[in-house]
Amino acid sequence: MLKSAALALAFIASITPASAQMLCMSFESAKQMAKNAGEEPQVTGKLPEGWSFLLFATTKGETWTSVMVHPNGQTCILGVGKDLEVLWPTKPDGKDI
């Protein structure tokens, strides 16, 4: 399972706005769109070239939205879905989530 998660993260890290057709907007617009869906930021991580990965989700994982955020605020939607399942019971640093 951990191998699958690592492969998924490697795939996400390889995506750039130039390599795919994505819906992009301001960070504030993306944040408002997620809020309208009842989603809040849950996970973040650094990507190459200054981009960040951000996962919005409802507290119980019913729906989720993943985005890439450029330092200038440009935010591109990677995907949306439902039934998010957390695989790690603790953070990578060993502390409880």
Coordinates of C-alpha atoms in Angstrom, one line a residue:
M1 CA 0.0 0.0 0.0
L2 CA 2.8 2.4 0.9
K3 CA 4.4 1.6 -2.5
S4 CA 1.2 2.6 -4.3
A5 CA 1.0 5.9 -2.3
A6 CA 4.7 6.6 -3.2
L7 CA 4.0 6.0 -6.9
A8 CA 0.9 8.2 -6.8
L9 CA 2.9 11.0 -5.2
A10 CA 5.7 10.6 -7.8
F11 CA 3.1 10.9 -10.6
I12 CA 1.6 14.0 -9.0
A13 CA 5.0 15.6 -8.7
S14 CA 5.7 15.0 -12.4
I15 CA 2.7 17.0 -13.5
T16 CA 3.2 20.6 -14.5
P17 CA 0.6 23.0 -16.0
A18 CA 2.6 22.9 -19.2
S19 CA 2.2 19.1 -19.5
A20 CA -1.6 18.8 -19.0
Q21 CA -4.8 20.6 -19.7
M22 CA -6.0 21.9 -16.3
L23 CA -8.4 24.4 -14.9
C24 CA -6.4 27.1 -13.3
M25 CA -7.5 30.1 -11.2
S26 CA -6.4 32.3 -8.3
F27 CA -5.7 30.6 -5.0
E28 CA -8.6 32.5 -3.4
S29 CA -11.0 31.3 -6.0
A30 CA -9.9 27.7 -5.5
K31 CA -10.2 28.0 -1.8
Q32 CA -13.7 29.5 -2.1
M33 CA -14.7 26.7 -4.5
A34 CA -13.5 24.1 -2.0
K35 CA -15.2 25.9 0.9
N36 CA -18.5 25.9 -1.1
A37 CA -18.1 22.1 -1.3
G38 CA -17.6 21.9 2.5
E39 CA -13.9 21.1 2.0
E40 CA -10.9 22.5 4.0
P41 CA -7.2 22.1 3.5
Q42 CA -6.0 18.7 4.8
V43 CA -2.6 17.9 3.2
T44 CA 0.1 19.9 1.7
G45 CA 3.5 19.2 0.2
K46 CA 6.3 20.8 -1.9
L47 CA 6.6 20.1 -5.6
P48 CA 9.4 21.0 -8.1
E49 CA 9.9 24.5 -9.4
G50 CA 8.3 26.2 -6.3
W51 CA 4.8 24.6 -6.8
S52 CA 3.0 23.2 -3.8
F53 CA 0.4 20.4 -3.6
L54 CA -2.7 20.9 -1.6
L55 CA -5.5 18.5 -0.8
F56 CA -8.9 19.9 0.3
A57 CA -11.4 17.5 1.8
T58 CA -14.4 17.3 4.0
T59 CA -13.6 16.2 7.5
K60 CA -14.9 12.7 6.9
G61 CA -13.5 12.4 3.4
E62 CA -16.8 12.3 1.6
T63 CA -15.3 14.6 -1.2
W64 CA -11.9 16.0 -2.0
T65 CA -10.2 18.3 -4.4
S66 CA -6.4 18.3 -5.2
V67 CA -4.6 21.3 -6.5
M68 CA -1.2 22.6 -7.4
V69 CA -0.3 26.1 -6.2
H70 CA 2.4 28.3 -7.8
P71 CA 4.2 30.8 -5.6
N72 CA 2.4 33.6 -7.5
G73 CA -0.9 32.2 -6.5
Q74 CA -1.9 30.5 -9.7
T75 CA -3.8 27.4 -8.6
C76 CA -4.6 24.4 -10.9
I77 CA -7.0 21.6 -10.2
L78 CA -5.5 18.2 -10.5
G79 CA -8.6 16.2 -9.6
V80 CA -11.7 15.9 -7.6
G81 CA -13.3 12.8 -6.1
K82 CA -15.1 11.2 -3.3
D83 CA -14.5 8.6 -0.5
L84 CA -11.0 9.8 0.5
E85 CA -9.3 7.2 2.6
V86 CA -6.3 8.1 4.8
L87 CA -3.7 5.3 4.7
W88 CA -1.3 6.6 7.4
P89 CA -2.5 6.6 11.0
T90 CA 0.4 9.0 11.9
K91 CA 2.3 11.7 10.1
P92 CA 5.5 10.8 8.4
D93 CA 7.4 12.4 11.4
G94 CA 5.8 9.8 13.7
K95 CA 3.4 12.1 15.5
D96 CA -0.3 11.3 15.6
I97 CA -2.5 13.0 13.1

